[in-house]
Short mmCIF file of C-alpha atoms in Angstrom, two decimals:
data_model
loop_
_atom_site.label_atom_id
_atom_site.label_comp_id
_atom_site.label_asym_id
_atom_site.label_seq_id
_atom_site.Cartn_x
_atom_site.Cartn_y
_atom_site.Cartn_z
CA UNK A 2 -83.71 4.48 43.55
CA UNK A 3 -81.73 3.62 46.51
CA UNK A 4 -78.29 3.78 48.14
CA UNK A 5 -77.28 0.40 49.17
CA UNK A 6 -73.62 1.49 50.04
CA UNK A 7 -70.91 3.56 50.27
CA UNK A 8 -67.03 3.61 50.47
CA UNK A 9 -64.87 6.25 50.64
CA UNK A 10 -61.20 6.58 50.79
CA UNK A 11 -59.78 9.71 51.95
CA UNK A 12 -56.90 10.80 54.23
CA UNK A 13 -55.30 7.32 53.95
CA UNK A 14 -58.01 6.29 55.99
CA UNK A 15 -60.77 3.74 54.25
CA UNK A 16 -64.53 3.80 55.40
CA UNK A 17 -67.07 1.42 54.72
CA UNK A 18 -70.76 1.78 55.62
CA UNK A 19 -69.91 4.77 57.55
CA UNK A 20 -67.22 2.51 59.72
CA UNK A 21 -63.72 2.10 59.49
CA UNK A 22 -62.43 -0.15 57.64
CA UNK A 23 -58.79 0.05 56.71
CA UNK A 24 -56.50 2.53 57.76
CA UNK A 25 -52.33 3.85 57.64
CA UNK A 26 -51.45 7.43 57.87
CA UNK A 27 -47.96 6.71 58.43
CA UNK A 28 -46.82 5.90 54.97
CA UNK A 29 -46.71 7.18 51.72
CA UNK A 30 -49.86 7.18 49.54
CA UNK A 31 -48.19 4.68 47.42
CA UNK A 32 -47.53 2.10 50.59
CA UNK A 33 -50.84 2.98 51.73
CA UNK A 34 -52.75 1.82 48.80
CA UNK A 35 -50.64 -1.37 48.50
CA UNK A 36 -51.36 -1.79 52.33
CA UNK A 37 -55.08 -2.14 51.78
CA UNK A 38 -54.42 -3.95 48.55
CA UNK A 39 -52.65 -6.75 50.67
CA UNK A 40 -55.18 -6.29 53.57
CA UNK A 41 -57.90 -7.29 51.14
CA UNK A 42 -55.94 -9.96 49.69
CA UNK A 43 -57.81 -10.11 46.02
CA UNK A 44 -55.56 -11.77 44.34
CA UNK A 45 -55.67 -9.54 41.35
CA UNK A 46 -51.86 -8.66 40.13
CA UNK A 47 -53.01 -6.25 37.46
CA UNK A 48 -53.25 -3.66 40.71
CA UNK A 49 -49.72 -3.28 40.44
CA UNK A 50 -49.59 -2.37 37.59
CA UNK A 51 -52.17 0.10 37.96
CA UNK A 52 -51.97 4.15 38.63
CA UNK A 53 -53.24 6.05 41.40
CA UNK A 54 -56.64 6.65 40.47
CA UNK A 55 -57.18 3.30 38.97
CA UNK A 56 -55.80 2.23 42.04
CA UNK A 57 -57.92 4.28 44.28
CA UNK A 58 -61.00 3.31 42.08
CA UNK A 59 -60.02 -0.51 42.27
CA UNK A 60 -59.92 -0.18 46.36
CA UNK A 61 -63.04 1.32 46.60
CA UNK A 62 -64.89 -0.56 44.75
CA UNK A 63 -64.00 -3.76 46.23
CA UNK A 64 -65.01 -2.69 49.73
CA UNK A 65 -67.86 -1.08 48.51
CA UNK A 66 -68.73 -4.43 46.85
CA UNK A 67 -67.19 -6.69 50.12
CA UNK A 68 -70.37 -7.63 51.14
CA UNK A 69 -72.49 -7.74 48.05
CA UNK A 70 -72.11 -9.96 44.96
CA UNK A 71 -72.63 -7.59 42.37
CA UNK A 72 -72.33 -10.83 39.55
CA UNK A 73 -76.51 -11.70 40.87
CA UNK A 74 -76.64 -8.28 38.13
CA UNK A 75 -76.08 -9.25 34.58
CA UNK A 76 -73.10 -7.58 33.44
CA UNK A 77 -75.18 -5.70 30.98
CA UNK A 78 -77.36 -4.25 33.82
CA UNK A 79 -75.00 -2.51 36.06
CA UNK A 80 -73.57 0.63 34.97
CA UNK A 81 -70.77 3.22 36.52
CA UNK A 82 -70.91 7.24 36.98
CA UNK A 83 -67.84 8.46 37.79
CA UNK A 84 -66.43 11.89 38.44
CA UNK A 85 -63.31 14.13 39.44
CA UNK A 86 -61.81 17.06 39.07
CA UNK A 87 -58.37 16.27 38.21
CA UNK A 88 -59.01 14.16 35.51
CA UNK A 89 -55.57 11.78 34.90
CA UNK A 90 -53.51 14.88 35.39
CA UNK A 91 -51.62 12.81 38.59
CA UNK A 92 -50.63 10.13 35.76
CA UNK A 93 -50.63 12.75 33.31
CA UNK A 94 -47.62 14.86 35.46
CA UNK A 95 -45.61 11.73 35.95
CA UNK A 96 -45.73 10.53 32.50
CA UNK A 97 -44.68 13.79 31.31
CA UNK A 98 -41.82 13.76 33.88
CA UNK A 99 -40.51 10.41 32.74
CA UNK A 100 -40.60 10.81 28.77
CA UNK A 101 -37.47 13.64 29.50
CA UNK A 102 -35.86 10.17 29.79
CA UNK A 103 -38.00 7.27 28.26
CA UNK A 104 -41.60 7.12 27.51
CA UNK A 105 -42.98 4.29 29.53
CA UNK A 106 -46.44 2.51 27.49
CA UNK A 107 -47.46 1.28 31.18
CA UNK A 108 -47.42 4.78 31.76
CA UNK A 109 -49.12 6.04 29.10
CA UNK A 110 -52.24 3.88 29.33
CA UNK A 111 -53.79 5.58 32.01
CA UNK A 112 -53.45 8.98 30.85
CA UNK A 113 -56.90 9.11 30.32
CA UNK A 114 -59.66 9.41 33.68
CA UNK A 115 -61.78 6.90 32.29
CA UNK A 116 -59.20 3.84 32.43
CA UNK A 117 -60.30 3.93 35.97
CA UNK A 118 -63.95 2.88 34.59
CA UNK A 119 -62.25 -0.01 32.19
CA UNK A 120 -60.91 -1.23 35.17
CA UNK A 121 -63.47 -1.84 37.55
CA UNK A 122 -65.62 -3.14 34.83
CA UNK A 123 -62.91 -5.38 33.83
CA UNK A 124 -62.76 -6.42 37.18
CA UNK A 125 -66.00 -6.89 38.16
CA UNK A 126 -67.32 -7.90 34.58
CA UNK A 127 -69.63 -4.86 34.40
CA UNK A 128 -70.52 -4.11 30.92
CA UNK A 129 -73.69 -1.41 31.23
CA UNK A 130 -73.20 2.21 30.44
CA UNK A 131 -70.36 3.78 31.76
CA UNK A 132 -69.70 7.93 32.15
CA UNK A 133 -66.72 10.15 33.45
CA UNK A 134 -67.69 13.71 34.34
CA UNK A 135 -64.62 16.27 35.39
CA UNK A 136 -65.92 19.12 37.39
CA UNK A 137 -64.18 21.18 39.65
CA UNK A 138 -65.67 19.90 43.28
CA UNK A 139 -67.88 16.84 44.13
CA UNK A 140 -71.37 17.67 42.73
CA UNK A 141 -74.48 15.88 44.28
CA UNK A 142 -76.88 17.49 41.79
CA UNK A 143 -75.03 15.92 38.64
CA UNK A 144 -74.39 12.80 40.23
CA UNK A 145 -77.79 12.33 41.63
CA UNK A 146 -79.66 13.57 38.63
CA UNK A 147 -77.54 11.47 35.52
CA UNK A 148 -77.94 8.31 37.58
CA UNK A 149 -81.35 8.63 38.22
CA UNK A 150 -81.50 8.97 34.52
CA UNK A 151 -79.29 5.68 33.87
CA UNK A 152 -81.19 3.62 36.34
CA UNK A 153 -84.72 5.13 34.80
CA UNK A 154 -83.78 2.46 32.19
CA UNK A 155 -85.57 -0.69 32.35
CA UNK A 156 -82.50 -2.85 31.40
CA UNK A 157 -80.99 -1.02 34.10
CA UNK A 158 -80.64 -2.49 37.76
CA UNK A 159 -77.14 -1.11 39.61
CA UNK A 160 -75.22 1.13 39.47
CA UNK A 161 -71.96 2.28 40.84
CA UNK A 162 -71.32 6.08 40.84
CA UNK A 163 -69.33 8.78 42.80
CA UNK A 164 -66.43 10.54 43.16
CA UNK A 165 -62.21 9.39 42.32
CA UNK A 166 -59.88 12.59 42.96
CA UNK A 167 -56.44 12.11 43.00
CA UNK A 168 -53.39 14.46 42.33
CA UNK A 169 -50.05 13.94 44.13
CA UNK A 170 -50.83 12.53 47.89
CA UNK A 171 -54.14 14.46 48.02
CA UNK A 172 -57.16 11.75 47.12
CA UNK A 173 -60.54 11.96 47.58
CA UNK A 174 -62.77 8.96 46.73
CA UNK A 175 -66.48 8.64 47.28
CA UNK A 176 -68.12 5.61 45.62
CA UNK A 177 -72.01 4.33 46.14
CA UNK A 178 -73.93 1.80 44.70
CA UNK A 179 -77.44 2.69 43.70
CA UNK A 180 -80.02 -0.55 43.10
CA UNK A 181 -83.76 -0.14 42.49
CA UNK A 182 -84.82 -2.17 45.14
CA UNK A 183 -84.19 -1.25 48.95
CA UNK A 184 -81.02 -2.95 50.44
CA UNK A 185 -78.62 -2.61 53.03
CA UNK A 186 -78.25 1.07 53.64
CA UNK A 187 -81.91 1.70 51.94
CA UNK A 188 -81.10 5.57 51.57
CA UNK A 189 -82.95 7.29 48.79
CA UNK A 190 -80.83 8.53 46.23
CA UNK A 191 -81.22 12.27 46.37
CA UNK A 192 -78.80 14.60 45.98
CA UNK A 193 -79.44 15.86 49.92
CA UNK A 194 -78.26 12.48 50.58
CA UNK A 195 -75.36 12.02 48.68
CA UNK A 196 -73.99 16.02 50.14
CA UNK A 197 -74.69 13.96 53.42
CA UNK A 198 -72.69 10.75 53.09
CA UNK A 199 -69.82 12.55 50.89
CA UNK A 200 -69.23 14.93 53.65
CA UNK B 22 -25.86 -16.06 30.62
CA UNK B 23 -27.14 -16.58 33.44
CA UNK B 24 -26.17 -13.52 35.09
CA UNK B 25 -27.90 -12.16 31.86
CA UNK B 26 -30.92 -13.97 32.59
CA UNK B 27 -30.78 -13.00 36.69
CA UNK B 28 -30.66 -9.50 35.75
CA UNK B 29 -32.97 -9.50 33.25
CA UNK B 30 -35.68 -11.36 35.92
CA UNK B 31 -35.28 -8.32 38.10
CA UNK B 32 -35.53 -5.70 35.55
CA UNK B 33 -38.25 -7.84 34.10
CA UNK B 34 -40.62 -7.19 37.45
CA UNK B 35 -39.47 -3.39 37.84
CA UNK B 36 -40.12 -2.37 34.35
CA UNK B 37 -43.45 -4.02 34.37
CA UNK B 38 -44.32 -3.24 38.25
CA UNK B 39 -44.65 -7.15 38.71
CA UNK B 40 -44.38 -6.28 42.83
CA UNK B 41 -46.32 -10.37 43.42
CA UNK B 42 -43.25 -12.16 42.16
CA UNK B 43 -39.99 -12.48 42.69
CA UNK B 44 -36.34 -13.12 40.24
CA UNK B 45 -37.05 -16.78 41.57
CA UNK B 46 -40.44 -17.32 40.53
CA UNK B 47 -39.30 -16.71 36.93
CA UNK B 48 -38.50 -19.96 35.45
CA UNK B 49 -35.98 -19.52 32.58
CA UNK B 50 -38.06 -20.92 30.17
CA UNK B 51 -41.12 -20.11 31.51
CA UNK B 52 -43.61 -18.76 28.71
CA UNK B 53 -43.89 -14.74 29.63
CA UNK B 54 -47.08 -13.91 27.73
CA UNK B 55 -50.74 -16.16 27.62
CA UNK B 56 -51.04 -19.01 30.20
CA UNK B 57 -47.16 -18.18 31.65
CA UNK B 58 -46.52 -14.91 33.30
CA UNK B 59 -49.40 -13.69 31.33
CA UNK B 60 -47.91 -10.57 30.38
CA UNK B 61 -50.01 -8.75 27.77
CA UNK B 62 -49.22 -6.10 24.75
CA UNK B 63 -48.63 -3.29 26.80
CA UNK B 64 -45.86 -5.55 28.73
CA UNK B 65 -44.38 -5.92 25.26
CA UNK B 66 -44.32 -2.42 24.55
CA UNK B 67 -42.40 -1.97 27.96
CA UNK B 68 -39.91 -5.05 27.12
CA UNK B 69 -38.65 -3.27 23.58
CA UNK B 70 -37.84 -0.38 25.87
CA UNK B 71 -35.96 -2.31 28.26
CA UNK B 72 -33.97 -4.05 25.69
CA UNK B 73 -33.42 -0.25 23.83
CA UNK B 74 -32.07 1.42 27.06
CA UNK B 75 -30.54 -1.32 29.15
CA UNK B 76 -28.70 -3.44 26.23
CA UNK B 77 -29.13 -1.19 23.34
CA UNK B 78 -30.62 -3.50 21.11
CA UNK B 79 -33.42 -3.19 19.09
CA UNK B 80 -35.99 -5.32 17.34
CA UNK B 81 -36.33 -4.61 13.64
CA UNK B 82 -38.49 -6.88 12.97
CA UNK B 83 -42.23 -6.32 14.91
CA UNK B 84 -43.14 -10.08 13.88
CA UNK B 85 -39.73 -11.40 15.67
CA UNK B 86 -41.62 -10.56 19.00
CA UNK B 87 -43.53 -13.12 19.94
CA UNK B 88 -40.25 -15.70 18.81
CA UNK B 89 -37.66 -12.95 21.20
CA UNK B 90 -40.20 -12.42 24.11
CA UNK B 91 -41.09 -16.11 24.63
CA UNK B 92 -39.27 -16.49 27.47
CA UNK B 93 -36.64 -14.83 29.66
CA UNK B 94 -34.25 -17.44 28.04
CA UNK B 95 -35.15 -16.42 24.27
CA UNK B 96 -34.60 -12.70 25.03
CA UNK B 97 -30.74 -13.24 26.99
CA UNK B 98 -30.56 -15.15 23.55
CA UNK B 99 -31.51 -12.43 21.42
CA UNK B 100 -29.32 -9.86 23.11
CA UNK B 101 -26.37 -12.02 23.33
CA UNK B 102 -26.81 -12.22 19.35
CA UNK B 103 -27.55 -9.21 18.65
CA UNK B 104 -25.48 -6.78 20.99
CA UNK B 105 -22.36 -4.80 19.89
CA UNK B 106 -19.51 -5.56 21.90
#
């Protein structure tokens, strides 16, 4: 197995393939992820309507995937690992917060961790296994081990995995994509590796 | 009625964080959920809300949505007929 590429969001700042790709400090968290929502230019209006980690997860995905059709995949052969320690608690805060008043159903959708999953698949038509893990820091060893044990599946060719913290303006978001064949960054998918690149 | 319907536009793309259009883009009689605006279930959810807290009004009836929500038009309609003074 092998690391093709990474993204990872983090400090308002956006890098790609260990460069910079997007970046604006100067704003709130909430400007800043429209700001590299409009920089991309996906036309994909459903990001509005999204919360912050779906948001964050949506973002990093497509630059991780900005230079790779991941559609040459059958939908059924790419899968996602995702983790965090906060869970949806962000959305979960906030929604609590605004049922004193009204309870918003836009609102309540995403108080769950693994919408963020629904909507990358939805978005990138990715229909393989799919798994959230909470734990309380970034773990390479999980990470490295469960999707060695996805992609150990034969049906199994990609998958996207990592790391999508948020809670207030602190976010933390560390995606890869693992493929069995060597491309683009050709790393092997260990979890020395992954400490390496998440760092 | 058509302030109603102005207002409604705007409250239309801040209730359902519709931040890619603006009052203008909403035709009056533009269809708000499939092929239209393509507003979806949740949307509706968000809608009955509106209508409770802004005007008060509610929808007895869950199988009068799809007639109320057609358009921005249909719901000014519906609250017109159906608010207290």
């Amino acid at each position: 197995m092998f690391i093709s590429g990474t993204s990872i969001i983090r400090k308002q700042t956006v890098i790609h393939k260990g460069a910079l790709a997007f970046e604006n400090k100067s704003v709130s968290l909430d400007d800043f992820l429209t700001g590299a929502y409009n920089y991309l230019s996906p036309e994909y209006p459903k990001f509005y309507k999204m919360d912050r980690l779906a948001q964050l997860g949506f973002l990093a995905t497509e630059f991780l995937l900005s230079d790779f059709s991941i559609k040459q995949y059958s939908p059924e052969s790419v899968s996602l690992v995702l983790s965090n320690a906060h869970a949806s608690m962000d959305t979960d805060v906030r929604y609590h917060e605004s049922s004193k008043t009204s309870s918003s159903p836009a609102l309540f959708v995403y108080t769950l961790p693994n919408i963020v999953s629904g909507e990358i698949c939805i978005r990138h038509r990715i229909k393989g296994e799919n798994t959230f893990f909470i734990s309380p820091a970034f773990d390479a060893e999980l990470l490295a081990a469960y999707v060695d044990q996805v992609m150990m599946q034969p049906s199994v060719h990609a998958c996207i995995a990592g790391w999508i913290d948020v809670m207030d303006s602190h976010h933390d978001v560390f995606l890869y994509l693992v493929e069995k064949e060597q491309r683009g960054l050709a790393l092997p998918h260990t979890a020395e590796e992954l400490t390496k690149l998440y760092r | 009625m058509e302030q109603l319907m102005a207002d409604l536009k705007k409250q239309i793309i801040e209730a359902l964080n519709l931040k890619h259009l603006k009052p203008e883009n909403i035709g009056d009689d533009q269809p708000l959920f499939g092929d239209g605006l393509g507003l979806d279930s949740i949307d509706a959810l968000e809608l009955i809300v509106l209508l409770q807290q802004s005007y008060k009004v509610k929808i007895d009836n869950p199988q009068d949505g799809p007639t109320i929500f057609r358009s921005v038009k249909s719901i000014a309609e519906y609250i017109r007929a159906n608010q207290t003074a």
